[in-house]
Tab-separated table of C-alpha atoms in Angstrom:
chain	number	residue	atom	x	y	z
U	1	MET	CA	-35.922	36.862	43.021
U	2	GLU	CA	-34.834	34.079	45.376
U	3	GLN	CA	-32.377	32.735	42.800
U	4	GLU	CA	-30.923	36.218	42.279
U	5	SER	CA	-30.492	36.628	46.026
U	6	GLU	CA	-28.769	33.254	46.311
U	7	ASN	CA	-26.433	34.143	43.442
U	8	LYS	CA	-25.429	37.374	45.187
U	9	GLN	CA	-24.764	35.533	48.443
U	10	LEU	CA	-22.589	32.979	46.643
U	11	LYS	CA	-20.696	35.729	44.861
U	12	ASN	CA	-20.022	37.497	48.182
U	13	ARG	CA	-18.792	34.289	49.792
U	14	LEU	CA	-16.432	33.574	46.919
U	15	SER	CA	-15.036	37.107	46.975
U	16	ASN	CA	-14.239	36.728	50.691
U	17	LEU	CA	-12.414	33.404	50.336
U	18	SER	CA	-8.816	33.337	51.532
U	19	PRO	CA	-6.090	31.718	49.382
U	20	THR	CA	-6.401	28.611	51.551
U	21	GLY	CA	-10.141	28.613	51.021
U	22	TRP	CA	-9.689	28.747	47.244
U	23	LEU	CA	-7.273	25.824	47.435
U	24	TRP	CA	-9.749	23.654	49.335
U	25	LEU	CA	-12.555	24.633	46.977
U	26	THR	CA	-10.453	23.653	43.953
U	27	LEU	CA	-9.515	20.323	45.525
U	28	SER	CA	-13.149	19.585	46.318
U	29	PHE	CA	-14.053	19.953	42.614
U	30	ILE	CA	-11.141	17.770	41.493
U	31	CYS	CA	-11.993	15.021	43.959
U	32	SER	CA	-15.779	15.220	43.626
U	33	PRO	CA	-17.701	12.084	42.546
U	34	GLY	CA	-18.509	13.638	39.167
U	35	SER	CA	-14.912	14.208	38.135
U	36	TYR	CA	-13.200	12.181	35.402
U	37	ALA	CA	-10.283	11.144	37.595
U	38	ASP	CA	-12.585	9.621	40.196
U	39	ASN	CA	-14.891	7.941	37.710
U	40	ALA	CA	-12.253	6.588	35.335
U	41	SER	CA	-12.785	2.855	35.656
U	42	ASN	CA	-10.143	0.263	34.953
U	43	PRO	CA	-10.638	-1.344	31.517
U	44	VAL	CA	-12.079	-4.831	31.141
U	45	PHE	CA	-11.249	-6.826	28.001
U	46	VAL	CA	-13.025	-9.952	26.812
U	47	CYS	CA	-10.961	-12.761	25.306
U	48	TRP	CA	-12.006	-15.927	23.476
U	49	VAL	CA	-8.745	-17.647	24.453
U	50	ALA	CA	-9.492	-20.108	27.268
U	51	GLN	CA	-8.336	-19.018	30.731
U	52	ASP	CA	-6.510	-22.266	31.434
U	53	LEU	CA	-4.179	-21.839	28.457
U	54	PRO	CA	-0.736	-20.196	28.806
U	55	LEU	CA	-1.626	-17.807	25.972
U	56	PHE	CA	-4.403	-16.250	28.067
U	57	GLY	CA	-1.910	-15.495	30.820
U	58	GLU	CA	0.592	-14.053	28.365
U	59	LEU	CA	-1.962	-11.747	26.772
U	60	ASN	CA	-3.238	-10.723	30.197
U	61	ARG	CA	0.298	-9.859	31.311
U	62	ILE	CA	0.988	-7.757	28.196
U	63	TYR	CA	-2.217	-5.749	28.585
U	64	SER	CA	-1.885	-5.414	32.354
U	65	ASP	CA	1.677	-4.079	32.062
U	66	ALA	CA	0.750	-1.666	29.258
U	67	PHE	CA	-2.214	-0.213	31.145
U	68	ALA	CA	-0.234	-0.093	34.404
U	69	ALA	CA	2.347	2.083	32.645
U	70	LEU	CA	-0.505	4.506	31.935
U	71	GLY	CA	-1.822	4.417	35.496
U	72	TYR	CA	-4.701	1.959	35.056
U	73	GLY	CA	-5.577	-1.424	36.419
U	74	PHE	CA	-6.776	-4.085	34.008
U	75	GLU	CA	-8.995	-7.166	33.933
U	76	MET	CA	-9.451	-9.777	31.211
U	77	VAL	CA	-12.314	-12.284	31.173
U	78	HIS	CA	-12.973	-15.268	28.932
U	79	GLN	CA	-15.999	-15.652	26.663
U	80	PRO	CA	-16.507	-17.851	23.567
U	81	PRO	CA	-16.058	-16.027	20.215
U	82	ALA	CA	-19.738	-15.290	19.501
U	83	ARG	CA	-20.494	-14.096	23.031
U	84	ALA	CA	-17.312	-11.998	23.036
U	85	SER	CA	-18.473	-10.280	19.844
U	86	ALA	CA	-21.886	-9.603	21.389
U	87	SER	CA	-20.276	-8.103	24.496
U	88	ALA	CA	-18.087	-5.864	22.349
U	89	LEU	CA	-20.951	-4.819	20.074
U	90	SER	CA	-23.100	-3.825	23.060
U	91	GLY	CA	-20.264	-1.869	24.671
U	92	ASN	CA	-20.436	-3.956	27.843
U	93	VAL	CA	-16.663	-4.416	27.771
U	94	ASP	CA	-13.818	-2.027	27.033
U	95	GLY	CA	-12.033	-4.163	24.472
U	96	GLU	CA	-11.310	-7.514	22.872
U	97	CYS	CA	-7.951	-9.142	23.415
U	98	VAL	CA	-7.366	-10.441	19.894
U	99	ARG	CA	-9.342	-10.349	16.635
U	100	SER	CA	-8.514	-10.476	12.939
U	101	ALA	CA	-7.361	-7.383	11.079
U	102	GLN	CA	-10.642	-7.334	9.125
U	103	TYR	CA	-12.838	-7.609	12.211
U	104	GLY	CA	-13.540	-3.888	12.506
U	105	ALA	CA	-14.679	-3.582	8.890
U	106	LEU	CA	-16.963	-6.590	9.232
U	107	MET	CA	-18.523	-5.447	12.520
U	108	LYS	CA	-19.606	-2.077	11.181
U	109	ASP	CA	-21.934	-1.271	14.068
U	110	SER	CA	-19.339	-2.083	16.693
U	111	PRO	CA	-18.058	0.722	18.941
U	112	MET	CA	-14.631	-0.966	18.964
U	113	VAL	CA	-11.630	0.491	17.150
U	114	ARG	CA	-8.459	-1.368	16.193
U	115	LEU	CA	-5.133	-0.668	17.852
U	116	ASP	CA	-2.261	-0.631	15.381
U	117	VAL	CA	-0.375	-3.426	17.132
U	118	LEU	CA	0.083	-6.848	15.516
U	119	ILE	CA	-0.404	-8.798	18.704
U	120	ALA	CA	-0.748	-12.332	17.337
U	121	HIS	CA	-1.038	-14.511	14.255
U	122	THR	CA	-2.755	-17.779	13.368
U	123	GLU	CA	-4.206	-19.586	10.334
U	124	LEU	CA	-7.666	-20.364	9.026
U	125	VAL	CA	-7.562	-24.152	8.761
U	126	VAL	CA	-9.770	-27.021	7.629
U	127	TRP	CA	-10.340	-30.180	9.664
U	128	SER	CA	-12.055	-33.332	8.489
U	129	HIS	CA	-12.778	-36.947	9.407
U	130	ARG	CA	-11.485	-37.779	5.900
U	131	GLN	CA	-7.725	-37.954	5.644
U	132	ASP	CA	-7.791	-38.073	1.826
U	133	LEU	CA	-8.942	-34.450	1.458
U	134	GLU	CA	-6.668	-31.460	0.947
U	135	PHE	CA	-7.571	-27.764	0.748
U	136	THR	CA	-5.385	-24.800	-0.102
U	137	ASN	CA	-7.959	-22.122	-1.001
U	138	PRO	CA	-11.579	-21.316	-0.051
U	139	ASN	CA	-13.003	-22.033	-3.526
U	140	GLN	CA	-12.306	-25.737	-3.088
U	141	LEU	CA	-14.977	-25.884	-0.401
U	142	THR	CA	-17.832	-24.625	-2.555
U	143	GLY	CA	-19.746	-26.243	-5.407
U	144	ARG	CA	-19.170	-29.736	-4.029
U	145	ASP	CA	-21.073	-32.137	-1.834
U	146	TYR	CA	-19.032	-31.446	1.293
U	147	ARG	CA	-21.030	-30.687	4.410
U	148	VAL	CA	-19.123	-27.672	5.693
U	149	GLY	CA	-19.320	-26.372	9.236
U	150	TYR	CA	-17.946	-23.180	10.747
U	151	LEU	CA	-17.998	-21.564	14.164
U	152	ARG	CA	-20.492	-18.901	15.045
U	153	GLY	CA	-18.707	-15.639	15.773
U	154	THR	CA	-15.866	-16.244	13.286
U	155	ALA	CA	-16.184	-12.888	11.533
U	156	ILE	CA	-13.641	-13.674	8.817
U	157	MET	CA	-16.065	-16.159	7.211
U	158	SER	CA	-18.318	-13.417	5.859
U	159	LEU	CA	-15.310	-11.824	4.187
U	160	ILE	CA	-14.415	-15.036	2.362
U	161	TRP	CA	-17.858	-16.192	1.243
U	162	PRO	CA	-21.066	-14.262	0.448
U	163	LYS	CA	-24.198	-14.776	2.529
U	164	GLU	CA	-25.808	-17.143	0.020
U	165	VAL	CA	-22.800	-19.486	0.265
U	166	LEU	CA	-22.642	-19.300	4.063
U	167	ALA	CA	-26.348	-20.117	4.160
U	168	LEU	CA	-25.501	-23.529	2.695
U	169	MET	CA	-22.978	-24.204	5.453
U	170	GLU	CA	-23.613	-25.274	9.030
U	171	GLU	CA	-23.148	-22.500	11.596
U	172	ILE	CA	-22.168	-24.204	14.862
U	173	HIS	CA	-22.475	-22.527	18.250
U	174	SER	CA	-19.459	-23.972	20.055
U	175	THR	CA	-16.080	-25.489	19.240
U	176	ASP	CA	-16.855	-28.529	21.356
U	177	LEU	CA	-20.083	-29.208	19.457
U	178	ALA	CA	-18.354	-28.619	16.110
U	179	LEU	CA	-15.673	-31.213	16.829
U	180	LYS	CA	-18.265	-33.688	18.102
U	181	MET	CA	-20.289	-33.226	14.900
U	182	LEU	CA	-17.137	-33.746	12.849
U	183	ALA	CA	-16.187	-36.893	14.781
U	184	ALA	CA	-19.750	-38.218	14.339
U	185	LYS	CA	-19.523	-37.433	10.589
U	186	ARG	CA	-22.501	-35.104	10.708
U	187	ILE	CA	-20.300	-32.640	8.826
U	188	ASP	CA	-17.414	-33.459	6.486
U	189	VAL	CA	-15.165	-30.478	7.123
U	190	LEU	CA	-14.834	-27.785	9.751
U	191	VAL	CA	-13.352	-24.354	8.976
U	192	ALA	CA	-11.967	-22.344	11.909
U	193	PRO	CA	-8.901	-20.452	13.139
U	194	SER	CA	-6.326	-23.021	14.177
U	195	ALA	CA	-5.913	-21.426	17.603
U	196	ILE	CA	-9.561	-22.073	18.493
U	197	ILE	CA	-9.455	-25.686	17.327
U	198	ASP	CA	-6.103	-26.392	18.974
U	199	GLN	CA	-7.192	-25.098	22.362
U	200	GLN	CA	-10.347	-27.236	22.297
U	201	LEU	CA	-8.463	-30.370	21.215
U	202	ARG	CA	-6.255	-29.997	24.298
U	203	ARG	CA	-9.318	-30.263	26.522
U	204	GLY	CA	-11.478	-32.993	25.016
U	205	ASN	CA	-11.141	-36.458	23.533
U	206	TYR	CA	-12.699	-36.524	20.081
U	207	GLY	CA	-11.105	-39.718	18.823
U	208	LYS	CA	-8.197	-40.289	16.488
U	209	ASP	CA	-10.046	-39.846	13.214
U	210	LEU	CA	-9.894	-36.049	12.971
U	211	HIS	CA	-7.289	-34.588	10.630
U	212	GLN	CA	-6.146	-31.123	9.645
U	213	VAL	CA	-6.471	-31.201	5.858
U	214	GLY	CA	-5.537	-27.711	4.802
U	215	SER	CA	-4.760	-24.096	5.540
U	216	LEU	CA	-6.776	-21.444	3.693
U	217	MET	CA	-4.979	-18.292	4.782
U	218	LYS	CA	-2.842	-16.668	7.427
U	219	LEU	CA	-4.638	-14.422	9.901
U	220	GLU	CA	-3.122	-11.402	11.625
U	221	ALA	CA	-4.719	-10.460	14.903
U	222	TYR	CA	-5.003	-7.099	16.671
U	223	PRO	CA	-6.460	-5.681	19.889
U	224	TYR	CA	-9.725	-3.756	19.707
U	225	ILE	CA	-10.747	-1.126	22.236
U	226	HIS	CA	-13.951	0.829	22.824
U	227	LYS	CA	-13.986	4.290	21.283
U	228	ARG	CA	-14.593	5.810	24.727
U	229	TRP	CA	-10.863	5.178	25.261
U	230	GLN	CA	-9.924	7.030	22.056
U	231	PRO	CA	-7.727	9.644	23.819
U	232	LEU	CA	-5.582	6.801	25.148
U	233	LEU	CA	-4.901	5.173	21.760
U	234	PRO	CA	-1.490	6.733	20.927
U	235	THR	CA	0.108	6.041	24.304
U	236	LEU	CA	-1.517	2.618	24.725
U	237	THR	CA	-0.333	1.615	21.251
U	238	GLU	CA	3.193	2.680	22.161
U	239	GLU	CA	3.154	0.729	25.425
U	240	LEU	CA	1.836	-2.421	23.761
U	241	GLN	CA	4.418	-2.256	20.986
U	242	LYS	CA	7.152	-2.288	23.644
U	243	ARG	CA	5.846	-5.582	25.004
U	244	VAL	CA	4.755	-7.583	21.949
U	245	PRO	CA	7.401	-9.647	20.119
U	246	ALA	CA	8.080	-8.880	16.449
U	247	GLY	CA	5.415	-10.528	14.319
U	248	GLY	CA	3.137	-11.020	17.323
U	249	LEU	CA	2.452	-14.016	19.517
U	250	SER	CA	1.682	-17.359	17.938
U	251	LEU	CA	-1.902	-18.458	18.533
U	252	GLN	CA	-1.099	-22.113	17.867
C-alpha cells in the first residue's frame, strides 16, 4: 500500500512539472553518476615496447591522436610481453599496442579483438653465439642438438611448433636473461621478434660474440582492443588508418 501511495505521489509531481522542470530532470539523468557519458573512462593500453625507445613515443602519439579525435583521452604503459599478455587476458587493460596478426587466434580466451590496421612489422629472428650457423626456416631448429631458447609471452611460437617440440626448448622469462644465457653459452640459439631483441641490445652490454644468424619469417603487427570497446571499432579503425604509414611502422 505504501509503495502504491508513493507511486501516485510521484506521478502527480511529474504531471505538474513545468517545461523548465522537465528540462532539469532530463539533465539530471544525463549527468548522473550512473550514466555512460560520466562513467566512460579513457582507455589504457599496455605495450611491450620499452618506454625509453622512440617507437614507444610514436605509437603513443598515434593512439592518443586517434582517440582524441573520438573525444577520449589515452594512456599507454609498458609491460614485458608475458605480463602484457596476462594483463590483456584478465581484462585489466583496454588494449595492447602491437601484437602479431595471429595473436587473437592463439589467445582464444582473451577478451581482446584485433583492429584491422597494420600498425607495424618486424621479423622472427634467430641469434646465436655461433657465427657459423644459418637458419632460414623453423624446421632447421628441430631434430638437432641445438639448445633453443625463446621468450615467454611470444605467442607466435605455439603457431610454429607443437607443444611437444616447445617442451624441448627453453622458455625464458625475460629478454635480458635470454641474452645473458646466450652469451654464457647456456643456450645455442635464441628465437624472438627482432624488435624485442634489438631494444634490449641497446640497453645492455652482452659482449661481442652474439650474432643474428637467420630470419624465420616476417611478422605483421596489429592493435588489439577489449571487446567492451566494440562499438568504437569502425571509427577508431578509420582514425588509426589516417595516422599509420603505409605498411606500418618498422619495429626494428
